[in-house]
Short mmCIF file of N, CA, C and O in Angstrom, two decimals:
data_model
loop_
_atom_site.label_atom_id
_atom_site.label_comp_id
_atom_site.label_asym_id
_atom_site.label_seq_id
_atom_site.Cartn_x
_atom_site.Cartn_y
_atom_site.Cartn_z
N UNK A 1 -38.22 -21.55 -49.00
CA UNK A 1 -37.86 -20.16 -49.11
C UNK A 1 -39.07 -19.28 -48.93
O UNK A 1 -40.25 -19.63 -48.92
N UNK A 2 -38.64 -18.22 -48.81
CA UNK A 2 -40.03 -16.76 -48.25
C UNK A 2 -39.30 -15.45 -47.86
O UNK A 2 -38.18 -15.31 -47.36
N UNK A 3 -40.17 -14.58 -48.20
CA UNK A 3 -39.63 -13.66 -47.06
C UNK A 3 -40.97 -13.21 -46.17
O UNK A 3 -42.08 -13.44 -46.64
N UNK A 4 -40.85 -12.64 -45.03
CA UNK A 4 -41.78 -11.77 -44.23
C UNK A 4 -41.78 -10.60 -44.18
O UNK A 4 -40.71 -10.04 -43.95
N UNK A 5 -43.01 -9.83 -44.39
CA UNK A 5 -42.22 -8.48 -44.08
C UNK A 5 -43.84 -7.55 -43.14
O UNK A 5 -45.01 -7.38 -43.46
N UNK A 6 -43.12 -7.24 -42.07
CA UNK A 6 -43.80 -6.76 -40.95
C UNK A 6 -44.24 -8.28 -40.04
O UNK A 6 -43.69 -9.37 -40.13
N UNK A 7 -45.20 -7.96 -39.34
CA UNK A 7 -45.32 -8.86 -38.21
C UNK A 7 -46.69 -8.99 -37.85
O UNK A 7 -47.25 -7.93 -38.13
N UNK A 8 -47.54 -9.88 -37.33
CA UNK A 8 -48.98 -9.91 -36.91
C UNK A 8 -48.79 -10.35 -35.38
O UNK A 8 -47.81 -10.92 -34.91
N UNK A 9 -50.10 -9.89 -34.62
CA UNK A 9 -50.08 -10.71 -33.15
C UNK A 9 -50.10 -11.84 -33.35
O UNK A 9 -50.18 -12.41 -34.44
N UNK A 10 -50.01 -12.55 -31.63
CA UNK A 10 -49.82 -13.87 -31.79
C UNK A 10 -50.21 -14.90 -32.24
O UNK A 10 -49.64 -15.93 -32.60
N UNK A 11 -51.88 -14.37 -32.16
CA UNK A 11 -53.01 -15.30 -33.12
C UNK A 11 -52.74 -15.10 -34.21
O UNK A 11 -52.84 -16.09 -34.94
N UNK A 12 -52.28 -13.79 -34.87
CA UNK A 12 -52.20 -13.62 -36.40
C UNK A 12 -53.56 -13.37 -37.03
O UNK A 12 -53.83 -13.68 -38.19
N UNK A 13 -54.35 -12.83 -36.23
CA UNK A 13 -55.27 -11.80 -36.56
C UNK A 13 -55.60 -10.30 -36.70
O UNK A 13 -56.57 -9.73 -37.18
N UNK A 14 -54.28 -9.78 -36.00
CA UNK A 14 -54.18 -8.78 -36.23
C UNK A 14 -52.54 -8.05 -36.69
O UNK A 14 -51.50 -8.58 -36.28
N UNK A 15 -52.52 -6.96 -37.47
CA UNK A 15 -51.32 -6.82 -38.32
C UNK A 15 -50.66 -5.82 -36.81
O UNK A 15 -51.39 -4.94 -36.34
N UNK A 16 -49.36 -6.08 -36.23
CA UNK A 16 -48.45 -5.42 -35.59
C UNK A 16 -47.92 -4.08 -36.17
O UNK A 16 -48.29 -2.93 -35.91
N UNK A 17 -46.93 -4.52 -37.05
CA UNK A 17 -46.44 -3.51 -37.76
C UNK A 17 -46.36 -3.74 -39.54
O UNK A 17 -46.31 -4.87 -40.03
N UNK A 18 -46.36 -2.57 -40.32
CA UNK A 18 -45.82 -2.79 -41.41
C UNK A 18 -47.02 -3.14 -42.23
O UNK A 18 -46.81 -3.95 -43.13
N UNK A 19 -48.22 -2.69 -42.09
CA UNK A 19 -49.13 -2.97 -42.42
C UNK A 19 -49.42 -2.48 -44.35
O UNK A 19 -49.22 -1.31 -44.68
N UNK A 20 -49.83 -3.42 -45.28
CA UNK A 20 -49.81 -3.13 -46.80
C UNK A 20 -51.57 -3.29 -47.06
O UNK A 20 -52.40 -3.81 -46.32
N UNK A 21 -51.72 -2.78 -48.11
CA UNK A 21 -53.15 -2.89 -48.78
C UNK A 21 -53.28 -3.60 -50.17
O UNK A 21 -52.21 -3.91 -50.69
N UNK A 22 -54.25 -3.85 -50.75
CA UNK A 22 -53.92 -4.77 -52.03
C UNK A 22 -53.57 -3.68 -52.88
O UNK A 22 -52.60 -3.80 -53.62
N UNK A 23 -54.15 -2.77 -52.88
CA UNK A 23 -53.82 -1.72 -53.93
C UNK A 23 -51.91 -1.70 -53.83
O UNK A 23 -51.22 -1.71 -54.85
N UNK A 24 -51.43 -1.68 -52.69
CA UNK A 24 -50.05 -1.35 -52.93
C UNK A 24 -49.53 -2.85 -53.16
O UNK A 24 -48.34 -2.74 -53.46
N UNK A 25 -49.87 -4.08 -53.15
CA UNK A 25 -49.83 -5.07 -53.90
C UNK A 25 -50.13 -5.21 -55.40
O UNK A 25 -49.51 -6.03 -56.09
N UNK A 26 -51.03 -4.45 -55.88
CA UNK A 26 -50.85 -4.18 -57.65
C UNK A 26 -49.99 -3.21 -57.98
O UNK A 26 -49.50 -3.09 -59.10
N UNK A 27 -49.74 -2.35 -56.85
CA UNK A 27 -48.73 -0.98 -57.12
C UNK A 27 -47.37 -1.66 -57.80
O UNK A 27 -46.75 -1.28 -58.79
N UNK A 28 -47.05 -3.12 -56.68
CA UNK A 28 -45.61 -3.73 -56.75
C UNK A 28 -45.30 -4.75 -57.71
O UNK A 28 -44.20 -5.06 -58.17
N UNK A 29 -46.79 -5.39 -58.03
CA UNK A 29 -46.53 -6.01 -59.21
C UNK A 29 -46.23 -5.22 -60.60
O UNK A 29 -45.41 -5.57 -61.44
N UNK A 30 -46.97 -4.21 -60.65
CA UNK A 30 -46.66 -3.04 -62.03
C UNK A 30 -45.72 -2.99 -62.18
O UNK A 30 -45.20 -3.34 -63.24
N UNK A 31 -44.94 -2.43 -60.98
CA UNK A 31 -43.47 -2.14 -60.71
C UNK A 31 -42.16 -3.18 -61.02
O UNK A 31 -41.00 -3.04 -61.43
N UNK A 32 -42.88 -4.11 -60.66
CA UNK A 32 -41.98 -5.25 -61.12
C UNK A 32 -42.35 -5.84 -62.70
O UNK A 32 -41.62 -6.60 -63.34
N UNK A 33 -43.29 -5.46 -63.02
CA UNK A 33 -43.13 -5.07 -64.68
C UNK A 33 -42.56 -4.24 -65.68
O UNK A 33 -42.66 -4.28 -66.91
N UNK A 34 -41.79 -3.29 -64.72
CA UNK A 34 -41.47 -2.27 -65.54
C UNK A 34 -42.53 -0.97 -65.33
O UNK A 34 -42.11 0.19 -65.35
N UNK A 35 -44.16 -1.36 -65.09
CA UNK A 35 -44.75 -0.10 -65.37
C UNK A 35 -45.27 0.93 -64.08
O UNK A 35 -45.80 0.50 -63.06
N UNK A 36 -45.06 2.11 -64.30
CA UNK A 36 -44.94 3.14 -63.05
C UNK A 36 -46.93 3.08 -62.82
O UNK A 36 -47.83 3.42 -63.58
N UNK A 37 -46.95 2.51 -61.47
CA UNK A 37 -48.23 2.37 -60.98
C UNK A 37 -49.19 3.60 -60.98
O UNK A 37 -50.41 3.49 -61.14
N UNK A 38 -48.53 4.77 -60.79
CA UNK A 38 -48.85 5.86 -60.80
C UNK A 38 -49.48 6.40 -62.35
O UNK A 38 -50.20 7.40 -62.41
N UNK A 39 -49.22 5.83 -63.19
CA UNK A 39 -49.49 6.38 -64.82
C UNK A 39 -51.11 5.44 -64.89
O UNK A 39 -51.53 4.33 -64.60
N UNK A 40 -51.64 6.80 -65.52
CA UNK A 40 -52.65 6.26 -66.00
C UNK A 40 -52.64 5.58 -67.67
O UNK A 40 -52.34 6.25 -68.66
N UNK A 41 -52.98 4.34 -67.72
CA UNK A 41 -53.08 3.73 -68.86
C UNK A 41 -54.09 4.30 -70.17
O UNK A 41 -54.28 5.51 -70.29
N UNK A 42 -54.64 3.39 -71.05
CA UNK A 42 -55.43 3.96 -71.96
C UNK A 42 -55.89 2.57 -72.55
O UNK A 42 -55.05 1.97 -73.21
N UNK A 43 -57.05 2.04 -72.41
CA UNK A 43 -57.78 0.99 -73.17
C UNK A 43 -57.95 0.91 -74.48
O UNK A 43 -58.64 1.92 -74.64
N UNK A 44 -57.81 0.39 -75.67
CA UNK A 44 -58.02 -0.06 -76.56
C UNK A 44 -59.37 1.02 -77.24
O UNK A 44 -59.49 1.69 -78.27
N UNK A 45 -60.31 0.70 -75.92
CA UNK A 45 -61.71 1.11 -76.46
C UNK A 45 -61.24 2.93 -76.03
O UNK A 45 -61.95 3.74 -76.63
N UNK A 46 -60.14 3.55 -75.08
CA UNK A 46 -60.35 4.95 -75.21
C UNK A 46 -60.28 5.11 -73.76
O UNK A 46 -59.73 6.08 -73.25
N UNK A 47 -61.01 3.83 -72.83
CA UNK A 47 -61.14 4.11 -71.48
C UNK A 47 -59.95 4.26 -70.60
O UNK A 47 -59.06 3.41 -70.57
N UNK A 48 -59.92 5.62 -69.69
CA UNK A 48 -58.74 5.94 -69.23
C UNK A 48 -58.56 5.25 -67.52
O UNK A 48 -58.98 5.85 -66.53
N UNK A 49 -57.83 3.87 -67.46
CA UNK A 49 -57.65 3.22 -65.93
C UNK A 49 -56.52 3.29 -65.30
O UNK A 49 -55.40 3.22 -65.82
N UNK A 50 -56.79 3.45 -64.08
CA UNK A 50 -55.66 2.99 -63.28
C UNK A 50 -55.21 1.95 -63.22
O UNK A 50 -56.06 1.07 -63.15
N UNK A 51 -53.25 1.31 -63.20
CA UNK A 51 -53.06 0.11 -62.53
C UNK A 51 -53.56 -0.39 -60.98
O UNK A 51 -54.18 -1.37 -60.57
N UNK A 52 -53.13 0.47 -60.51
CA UNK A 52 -53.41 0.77 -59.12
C UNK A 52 -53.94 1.94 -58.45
O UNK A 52 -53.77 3.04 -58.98
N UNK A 53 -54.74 1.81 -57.06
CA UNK A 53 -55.64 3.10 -57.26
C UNK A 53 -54.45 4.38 -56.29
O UNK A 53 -53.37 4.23 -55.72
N UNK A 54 -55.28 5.48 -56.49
CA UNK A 54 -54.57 6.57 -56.24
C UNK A 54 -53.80 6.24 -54.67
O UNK A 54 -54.57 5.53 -54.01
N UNK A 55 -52.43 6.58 -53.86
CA UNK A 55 -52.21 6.94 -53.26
C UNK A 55 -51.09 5.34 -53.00
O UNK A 55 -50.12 5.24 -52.26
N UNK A 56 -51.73 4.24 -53.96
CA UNK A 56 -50.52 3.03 -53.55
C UNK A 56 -49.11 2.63 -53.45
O UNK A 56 -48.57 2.72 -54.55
N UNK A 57 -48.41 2.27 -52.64
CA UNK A 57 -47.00 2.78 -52.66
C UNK A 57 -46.74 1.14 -52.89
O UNK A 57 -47.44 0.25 -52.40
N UNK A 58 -45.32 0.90 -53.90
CA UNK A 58 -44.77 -0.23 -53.90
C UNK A 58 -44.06 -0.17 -53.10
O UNK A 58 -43.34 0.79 -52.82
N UNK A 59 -44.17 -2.03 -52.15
CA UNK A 59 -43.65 -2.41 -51.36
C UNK A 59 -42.07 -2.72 -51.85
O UNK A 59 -41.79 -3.76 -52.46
N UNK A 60 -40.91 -1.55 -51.46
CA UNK A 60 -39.92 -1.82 -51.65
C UNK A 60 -39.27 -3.01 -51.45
O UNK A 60 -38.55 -3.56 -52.28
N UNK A 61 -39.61 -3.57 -49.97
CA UNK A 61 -39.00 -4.77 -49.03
C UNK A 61 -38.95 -5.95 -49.98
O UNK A 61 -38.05 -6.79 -49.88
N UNK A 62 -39.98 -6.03 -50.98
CA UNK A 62 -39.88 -6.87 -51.83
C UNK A 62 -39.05 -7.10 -53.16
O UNK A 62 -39.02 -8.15 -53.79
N UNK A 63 -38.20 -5.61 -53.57
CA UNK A 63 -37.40 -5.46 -54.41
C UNK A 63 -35.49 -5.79 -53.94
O UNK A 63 -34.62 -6.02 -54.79
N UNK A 64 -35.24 -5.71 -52.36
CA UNK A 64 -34.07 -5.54 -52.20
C UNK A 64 -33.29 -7.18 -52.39
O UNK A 64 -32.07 -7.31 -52.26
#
């Protein structure tokens, strides 16, 4: 089992279409936790982080 989503050339060195970044790869894992990637968290110690950095979009294709 798998899914694909977008396409690379033939060597598979370069991305065709549908191209993702890791950031929108932590965007989709958050998301699939329940937590909105977009919210900034709050550390223990006070320190204010991002899940993911500004502008990452979860990869829907992976939710349907």
């Amino acid at each position: 089992g798998g899914q694909v989503i977008g396409s690379t050339s033939d060597d598979g060195m370069e991305v065709k279409d549908n191209p993702v970044q890791v950031q929108d790869l932590f965007a989709s894992i958050g998301h699939s936790f329940g937590l909105d990637p977009k919210k900034e968290l709050v550390t223990p110690a006070g320190r204010p982080v991002l899940f993911a950095k500004k502008g990452a979009k979860v990869i829907e294709q992976l939710f349907g």
